[in-house]
Amino acid sequence: MERVRITDDGFTTLFSTEFNQYYHSVRGALDETQRVYIELGLLAKMQETNEINILEIGFGTGLNALVTALEAQKNNLTVQYTTLEPFPISEEDVSSLNYQTGAETDLLQKLHHVKWHENIEISPNFSLQKVNCTLQEFKTSQLFDVVYYDAFAPSSQPELWTVETFTHVASFLKKGGFLTTYCSKTVVRRAMEQAGFKVEKHIGIWGKREVVRAIKL
Ligand SMILES: C[S@@+](CC[C@H](N)C(=O)[O-])C[C@H]1O[C@@H](n2cnc3c(N)ncnc32)[C@H](O)[C@@H]1O
């Protein structure tokens, strides 16, 4: 399998041989980010507040962070973005991504090159803290408004889709906070419910696969 692939919407993704998965849906990397994390997460929470504290599980290529930073500016939001990544991609991988067009060129590079474990103001609308640890190891006293749950699929990382893991995530979400994800498998939705979430299924962008917004009760 080639490391870099162009997905159906023209944007790149990477293949992980370790996890035997792509970083995004091959049906559209940007489409997936836009639907699952921006529309169901960020923009939905924007209806309640314009100061939004986000936690992402899996920084990966930085696509979710990049689009969130651009949306924060466009909608005049103040976003504090914390993202976990135990296995950062290489410089070579970053330069193979085609998200770096026009004004976004410097921004993607900037997001990849901020120091770990420091809160960095990228713009007046977007601050970033990258944390080099797994979700299981992650501890914080912060409470988040939205969690972008973008781990590899249950077939390769079953331990990240369990009641125990979702209970851990729920412990640092505000009441009424959202967890959004591309995975709507029944067993995953049940695990979320048992961990204290109300689970909503939403139409995905390709009309076929449903996606999930879970709300902490
Ligand atoms: C589906 S990819 C995420 C893609 C990323 N959001 C993007 O836009 O490129 C899953 C990511 O989770 C990371 N990951 C793997 N195990 C993890 C763990 N235990 N905790 C947190 N992140 C993990 C992987 O290294 C990978 O970057």
PDB file of N, CA and C in Angstrom, residues 50-118:
ATOM      1  N   ASN A  50     -19.210  31.240  21.922  1.00  0.00           N
ATOM      2  CA  ASN A  50     -18.162  31.474  20.913  1.00  0.00           C
ATOM      3  C   ASN A  50     -16.752  31.273  21.490  1.00  0.00           C
ATOM      4  N   GLU A  51     -16.710  30.724  22.721  1.00  0.00           N
ATOM      5  CA  GLU A  51     -15.410  30.328  23.292  1.00  0.00           C
ATOM      6  C   GLU A  51     -15.435  28.822  23.469  1.00  0.00           C
ATOM      7  N   ILE A  52     -14.692  28.135  22.647  1.00  0.00           N
ATOM      8  CA  ILE A  52     -14.853  26.677  22.558  1.00  0.00           C
ATOM      9  C   ILE A  52     -13.522  25.973  22.832  1.00  0.00           C
ATOM     10  N   ASN A  53     -13.610  25.032  23.768  1.00  0.00           N
ATOM     11  CA  ASN A  53     -12.446  24.279  24.205  1.00  0.00           C
ATOM     12  C   ASN A  53     -12.539  22.882  23.582  1.00  0.00           C
ATOM     13  N   ILE A  54     -11.617  22.587  22.665  1.00  0.00           N
ATOM     14  CA  ILE A  54     -11.710  21.326  21.900  1.00  0.00           C
ATOM     15  C   ILE A  54     -10.574  20.380  22.284  1.00  0.00           C
ATOM     16  N   LEU A  55     -10.897  19.093  22.356  1.00  0.00           N
ATOM     17  CA  LEU A  55      -9.871  18.048  22.505  1.00  0.00           C
ATOM     18  C   LEU A  55      -9.971  17.133  21.301  1.00  0.00           C
ATOM     19  N   GLU A  56      -8.837  16.914  20.635  1.00  0.00           N
ATOM     20  CA  GLU A  56      -8.822  15.971  19.512  1.00  0.00           C
ATOM     21  C   GLU A  56      -8.040  14.725  19.903  1.00  0.00           C
ATOM     22  N   ILE A  57      -8.602  13.565  19.563  1.00  0.00           N
ATOM     23  CA  ILE A  57      -7.876  12.307  19.762  1.00  0.00           C
ATOM     24  C   ILE A  57      -7.238  11.950  18.427  1.00  0.00           C
ATOM     25  N   GLY A  58      -5.943  12.174  18.323  1.00  0.00           N
ATOM     26  CA  GLY A  58      -5.188  11.852  17.115  1.00  0.00           C
ATOM     27  C   GLY A  58      -4.971  13.055  16.200  1.00  0.00           C
ATOM     28  N   PHE A  59      -3.842  13.775  16.396  1.00  0.00           N
ATOM     29  CA  PHE A  59      -3.529  14.958  15.572  1.00  0.00           C
ATOM     30  C   PHE A  59      -3.211  14.546  14.130  1.00  0.00           C
ATOM     31  N   GLY A  60      -2.461  13.454  13.963  1.00  0.00           N
ATOM     32  CA  GLY A  60      -2.186  12.889  12.640  1.00  0.00           C
ATOM     33  C   GLY A  60      -1.630  13.893  11.654  1.00  0.00           C
ATOM     34  N   THR A  61      -2.356  14.101  10.556  1.00  0.00           N
ATOM     35  CA  THR A  61      -1.906  15.017   9.499  1.00  0.00           C
ATOM     36  C   THR A  61      -2.130  16.478   9.871  1.00  0.00           C
ATOM     37  N   GLY A  62      -2.940  16.731  10.885  1.00  0.00           N
ATOM     38  CA  GLY A  62      -3.247  18.113  11.261  1.00  0.00           C
ATOM     39  C   GLY A  62      -4.432  18.691  10.510  1.00  0.00           C
ATOM     40  N   LEU A  63      -5.106  17.884   9.688  1.00  0.00           N
ATOM     41  CA  LEU A  63      -6.203  18.432   8.871  1.00  0.00           C
ATOM     42  C   LEU A  63      -7.348  18.986   9.728  1.00  0.00           C
ATOM     43  N   ASN A  64      -7.749  18.252  10.759  1.00  0.00           N
ATOM     44  CA  ASN A  64      -8.859  18.750  11.602  1.00  0.00           C
ATOM     45  C   ASN A  64      -8.471  20.059  12.296  1.00  0.00           C
ATOM     46  N   ALA A  65      -7.237  20.128  12.758  1.00  0.00           N
ATOM     47  CA  ALA A  65      -6.771  21.345  13.440  1.00  0.00           C
ATOM     48  C   ALA A  65      -6.719  22.513  12.457  1.00  0.00           C
ATOM     49  N   LEU A  66      -6.219  22.254  11.263  1.00  0.00           N
ATOM     50  CA  LEU A  66      -6.105  23.302  10.241  1.00  0.00           C
ATOM     51  C   LEU A  66      -7.476  23.892   9.897  1.00  0.00           C
ATOM     52  N   VAL A  67      -8.432  23.012   9.619  1.00  0.00           N
ATOM     53  CA  VAL A  67      -9.756  23.500   9.212  1.00  0.00           C
ATOM     54  C   VAL A  67     -10.439  24.202  10.388  1.00  0.00           C
ATOM     55  N   THR A  68     -10.210  23.703  11.602  1.00  0.00           N
ATOM     56  CA  THR A  68     -10.794  24.355  12.783  1.00  0.00           C
ATOM     57  C   THR A  68     -10.224  25.766  12.962  1.00  0.00           C
ATOM     58  N   ALA A  69      -8.923  25.905  12.764  1.00  0.00           N
ATOM     59  CA  ALA A  69      -8.299  27.234  12.894  1.00  0.00           C
ATOM     60  C   ALA A  69      -8.891  28.200  11.866  1.00  0.00           C
ATOM     61  N   LEU A  70      -9.093  27.725  10.650  1.00  0.00           N
ATOM     62  CA  LEU A  70      -9.658  28.594   9.595  1.00  0.00           C
ATOM     63  C   LEU A  70     -11.111  28.952   9.905  1.00  0.00           C
ATOM     64  N   GLU A  71     -11.862  27.983  10.419  1.00  0.00           N
ATOM     65  CA  GLU A  71     -13.280  28.238  10.767  1.00  0.00           C
ATOM     66  C   GLU A  71     -13.395  29.173  11.971  1.00  0.00           C
ATOM     67  N   ALA A  72     -12.459  29.052  12.894  1.00  0.00           N
ATOM     68  CA  ALA A  72     -12.482  29.924  14.081  1.00  0.00           C
ATOM     69  C   ALA A  72     -12.320  31.375  13.641  1.00  0.00           C
ATOM     70  N   GLN A  73     -11.414  31.583  12.695  1.00  0.00           N
ATOM     71  CA  GLN A  73     -11.175  32.940  12.190  1.00  0.00           C
ATOM     72  C   GLN A  73     -12.408  33.442  11.435  1.00  0.00           C
ATOM     73  N   LYS A  74     -12.925  32.581  10.571  1.00  0.00           N
ATOM     74  CA  LYS A  74     -14.080  32.963   9.744  1.00  0.00           C
ATOM     75  C   LYS A  74     -15.297  33.327  10.607  1.00  0.00           C
ATOM     76  N   ASN A  75     -15.502  32.602  11.706  1.00  0.00           N
ATOM     77  CA  ASN A  75     -16.697  32.806  12.543  1.00  0.00           C
ATOM     78  C   ASN A  75     -16.421  33.631  13.795  1.00  0.00           C
ATOM     79  N   ASN A  76     -15.210  34.179  13.855  1.00  0.00           N
ATOM     80  CA  ASN A  76     -14.801  34.993  14.999  1.00  0.00           C
ATOM     81  C   ASN A  76     -14.988  34.275  16.345  1.00  0.00           C
ATOM     82  N   LEU A  77     -14.492  33.044  16.399  1.00  0.00           N
ATOM     83  CA  LEU A  77     -14.567  32.241  17.628  1.00  0.00           C
ATOM     84  C   LEU A  77     -13.232  32.329  18.361  1.00  0.00           C
ATOM     85  N   THR A  78     -13.262  31.975  19.635  1.00  0.00           N
ATOM     86  CA  THR A  78     -12.005  31.791  20.363  1.00  0.00           C
ATOM     87  C   THR A  78     -11.902  30.308  20.673  1.00  0.00           C
ATOM     88  N   VAL A  79     -10.978  29.652  20.001  1.00  0.00           N
ATOM     89  CA  VAL A  79     -10.857  28.200  20.161  1.00  0.00           C
ATOM     90  C   VAL A  79      -9.538  27.857  20.854  1.00  0.00           C
ATOM     91  N   GLN A  80      -9.680  27.061  21.916  1.00  0.00           N
ATOM     92  CA  GLN A  80      -8.506  26.476  22.575  1.00  0.00           C
ATOM     93  C   GLN A  80      -8.502  25.001  22.157  1.00  0.00           C
ATOM     94  N   TYR A  81      -7.479  24.601  21.421  1.00  0.00           N
ATOM     95  CA  TYR A  81      -7.458  23.274  20.796  1.00  0.00           C
ATOM     96  C   TYR A  81      -6.325  22.442  21.406  1.00  0.00           C
ATOM     97  N   THR A  82      -6.703  21.356  22.064  1.00  0.00           N
ATOM     98  CA  THR A  82      -5.714  20.431  22.618  1.00  0.00           C
ATOM     99  C   THR A  82      -5.784  19.161  21.789  1.00  0.00           C
ATOM    100  N   THR A  83      -4.633  18.653  21.370  1.00  0.00           N
ATOM    101  CA  THR A  83      -4.675  17.453  20.525  1.00  0.00           C
ATOM    102  C   THR A  83      -3.635  16.449  20.999  1.00  0.00           C
ATOM    103  N   LEU A  84      -4.023  15.176  21.005  1.00  0.00           N
ATOM    104  CA  LEU A  84      -3.136  14.105  21.482  1.00  0.00           C
ATOM    105  C   LEU A  84      -2.531  13.374  20.290  1.00  0.00           C
ATOM    106  N   GLU A  85      -1.247  13.111  20.358  1.00  0.00           N
ATOM    107  CA  GLU A  85      -0.625  12.330  19.281  1.00  0.00           C
ATOM    108  C   GLU A  85       0.599  11.588  19.803  1.00  0.00           C
ATOM    109  N   PRO A  86       0.453  10.278  20.032  1.00  0.00           N
ATOM    110  CA  PRO A  86       1.602   9.508  20.507  1.00  0.00           C
ATOM    111  C   PRO A  86       2.588   9.136  19.391  1.00  0.00           C
ATOM    112  N   PHE A  87       2.135   9.165  18.127  1.00  0.00           N
ATOM    113  CA  PHE A  87       2.990   8.716  17.011  1.00  0.00           C
ATOM    114  C   PHE A  87       2.996   9.771  15.898  1.00  0.00           C
ATOM    115  N   PRO A  88       3.721  10.883  16.101  1.00  0.00           N
ATOM    116  CA  PRO A  88       3.678  11.966  15.105  1.00  0.00           C
ATOM    117  C   PRO A  88       4.196  11.516  13.740  1.00  0.00           C
ATOM    118  N   ILE A  89       3.641  12.100  12.696  1.00  0.00           N
ATOM    119  CA  ILE A  89       4.106  11.780  11.340  1.00  0.00           C
ATOM    120  C   ILE A  89       5.437  12.501  11.084  1.00  0.00           C
ATOM    121  N   SER A  90       6.160  12.051  10.040  1.00  0.00           N
ATOM    122  CA  SER A  90       7.487  12.610   9.742  1.00  0.00           C
ATOM    123  C   SER A  90       7.368  13.917   8.950  1.00  0.00           C
ATOM    124  N   GLU A  91       8.497  14.629   8.857  1.00  0.00           N
ATOM    125  CA  GLU A  91       8.576  15.856   8.028  1.00  0.00           C
ATOM    126  C   GLU A  91       8.224  15.520   6.589  1.00  0.00           C
ATOM    127  N   GLU A  92       8.721  14.380   6.138  1.00  0.00           N
ATOM    128  CA  GLU A  92       8.485  13.958   4.747  1.00  0.00           C
ATOM    129  C   GLU A  92       6.980  13.767   4.508  1.00  0.00           C
ATOM    130  N   ASP A  93       6.315  13.164   5.493  1.00  0.00           N
ATOM    131  CA  ASP A  93       4.855  13.002   5.392  1.00  0.00           C
ATOM    132  C   ASP A  93       4.166  14.360   5.327  1.00  0.00           C
ATOM    133  N   VAL A  94       4.585  15.289   6.188  1.00  0.00           N
ATOM    134  CA  VAL A  94       3.927  16.612   6.214  1.00  0.00           C
ATOM    135  C   VAL A  94       4.056  17.257   4.838  1.00  0.00           C
ATOM    136  N   SER A  95       5.233  17.141   4.241  1.00  0.00           N
ATOM    137  CA  SER A  95       5.406  17.822   2.945  1.00  0.00           C
ATOM    138  C   SER A  95       4.674  17.091   1.817  1.00  0.00           C
ATOM    139  N   SER A  96       4.214  15.867   2.056  1.00  0.00           N
ATOM    140  CA  SER A  96       3.462  15.171   1.005  1.00  0.00           C
ATOM    141  C   SER A  96       1.964  15.531   1.020  1.00  0.00           C
ATOM    142  N   LEU A  97       1.540  16.282   2.034  1.00  0.00           N
ATOM    143  CA  LEU A  97       0.106  16.615   2.155  1.00  0.00           C
ATOM    144  C   LEU A  97      -0.245  17.777   1.239  1.00  0.00           C
ATOM    145  N   ASN A  98      -1.389  17.699   0.583  1.00  0.00           N
ATOM    146  CA  ASN A  98      -1.743  18.785  -0.344  1.00  0.00           C
ATOM    147  C   ASN A  98      -2.748  19.770   0.257  1.00  0.00           C
ATOM    148  N   TYR A  99      -2.737  19.898   1.595  1.00  0.00           N
ATOM    149  CA  TYR A  99      -3.629  20.890   2.222  1.00  0.00           C
ATOM    150  C   TYR A  99      -2.962  22.263   2.202  1.00  0.00           C
ATOM    151  N   GLN A 100      -1.697  22.265   1.738  1.00  0.00           N
ATOM    152  CA  GLN A 100      -0.902  23.486   1.872  1.00  0.00           C
ATOM    153  C   GLN A 100      -0.998  24.368   0.635  1.00  0.00           C
ATOM    154  N   THR A 101      -2.178  24.908   0.431  1.00  0.00           N
ATOM    155  CA  THR A 101      -2.342  25.770  -0.735  1.00  0.00           C
ATOM    156  C   THR A 101      -2.621  27.188  -0.268  1.00  0.00           C
ATOM    157  N   GLY A 102      -2.154  28.146  -1.023  1.00  0.00           N
ATOM    158  CA  GLY A 102      -2.438  29.554  -0.749  1.00  0.00           C
ATOM    159  C   GLY A 102      -2.114  29.941   0.676  1.00  0.00           C
ATOM    160  N   ALA A 103      -3.054  30.631   1.304  1.00  0.00           N
ATOM    161  CA  ALA A 103      -2.821  31.206   2.627  1.00  0.00           C
ATOM    162  C   ALA A 103      -2.612  30.152   3.695  1.00  0.00           C
ATOM    163  N   GLU A 104      -3.020  28.909   3.415  1.00  0.00           N
ATOM    164  CA  GLU A 104      -2.911  27.874   4.443  1.00  0.00           C
ATOM    165  C   GLU A 104      -1.501  27.289   4.552  1.00  0.00           C
ATOM    166  N   THR A 105      -0.647  27.612   3.586  1.00  0.00           N
ATOM    167  CA  THR A 105       0.699  27.025   3.556  1.00  0.00           C
ATOM    168  C   THR A 105       1.398  27.147   4.897  1.00  0.00           C
ATOM    169  N   ASP A 106       1.540  28.369   5.369  1.00  0.00           N
ATOM    170  CA  ASP A 106       2.286  28.578   6.592  1.00  0.00           C
ATOM    171  C   ASP A 106       1.571  27.980   7.794  1.00  0.00           C
ATOM    172  N   LEU A 107       0.263  28.024   7.754  1.00  0.00           N
ATOM    173  CA  LEU A 107      -0.508  27.568   8.899  1.00  0.00           C
ATOM    174  C   LEU A 107      -0.297  26.078   9.173  1.00  0.00           C
ATOM    175  N   LEU A 108      -0.386  25.238   8.162  1.00  0.00           N
ATOM    176  CA  LEU A 108      -0.202  23.797   8.404  1.00  0.00           C
ATOM    177  C   LEU A 108       1.196  23.527   8.959  1.00  0.00           C
ATOM    178  N   GLN A 109       2.199  24.176   8.373  1.00  0.00           N
ATOM    179  CA  GLN A 109       3.579  24.012   8.858  1.00  0.00           C
ATOM    180  C   GLN A 109       3.677  24.441  10.321  1.00  0.00           C
ATOM    181  N   LYS A 110       3.054  25.564  10.602  1.00  0.00           N
ATOM    182  CA  LYS A 110       3.095  26.102  11.968  1.00  0.00           C
ATOM    183  C   LYS A 110       2.483  25.103  12.966  1.00  0.00           C
ATOM    184  N   LEU A 111       1.343  24.530  12.584  1.00  0.00           N
ATOM    185  CA  LEU A 111       0.670  23.584  13.477  1.00  0.00           C
ATOM    186  C   LEU A 111       1.548  22.356  13.745  1.00  0.00           C
ATOM    187  N   HIS A 112       2.269  21.931  12.703  1.00  0.00           N
ATOM    188  CA  HIS A 112       3.122  20.748  12.882  1.00  0.00           C
ATOM    189  C   HIS A 112       4.374  21.053  13.697  1.00  0.00           C
ATOM    190  N   HIS A 113       4.789  22.323  13.689  1.00  0.00           N
ATOM    191  CA  HIS A 113       6.079  22.623  14.304  1.00  0.00           C
ATOM    192  C   HIS A 113       5.999  23.267  15.683  1.00  0.00           C
ATOM    193  N   VAL A 114       4.798  23.446  16.233  1.00  0.00           N
ATOM    194  CA  VAL A 114       4.746  24.014  17.588  1.00  0.00           C
ATOM    195  C   VAL A 114       5.348  23.014  18.579  1.00  0.00           C
ATOM    196  N   LYS A 115       5.905  23.567  19.660  1.00  0.00           N
ATOM    197  CA  LYS A 115       6.504  22.706  20.694  1.00  0.00           C
ATOM    198  C   LYS A 115       5.422  21.875  21.368  1.00  0.00           C
ATOM    199  N   TRP A 116       5.791  20.656  21.698  1.00  0.00           N
ATOM    200  CA  TRP A 116       4.864  19.795  22.443  1.00  0.00           C
ATOM    201  C   TRP A 116       4.645  20.341  23.848  1.00  0.00           C
ATOM    202  N   HIS A 117       3.452  20.089  24.361  1.00  0.00           N
ATOM    203  CA  HIS A 117       3.113  20.362  25.766  1.00  0.00           C
ATOM    204  C   HIS A 117       3.134  21.844  26.144  1.00  0.00           C
ATOM    205  N   GLU A 118       3.129  22.735  25.125  1.00  0.00           N
ATOM    206  CA  GLU A 118       3.047  24.172  25.435  1.00  0.00           C
ATOM    207  C   GLU A 118       1.832  24.736  24.733  1.00  0.00           C
TER     208      GLU A 118
END
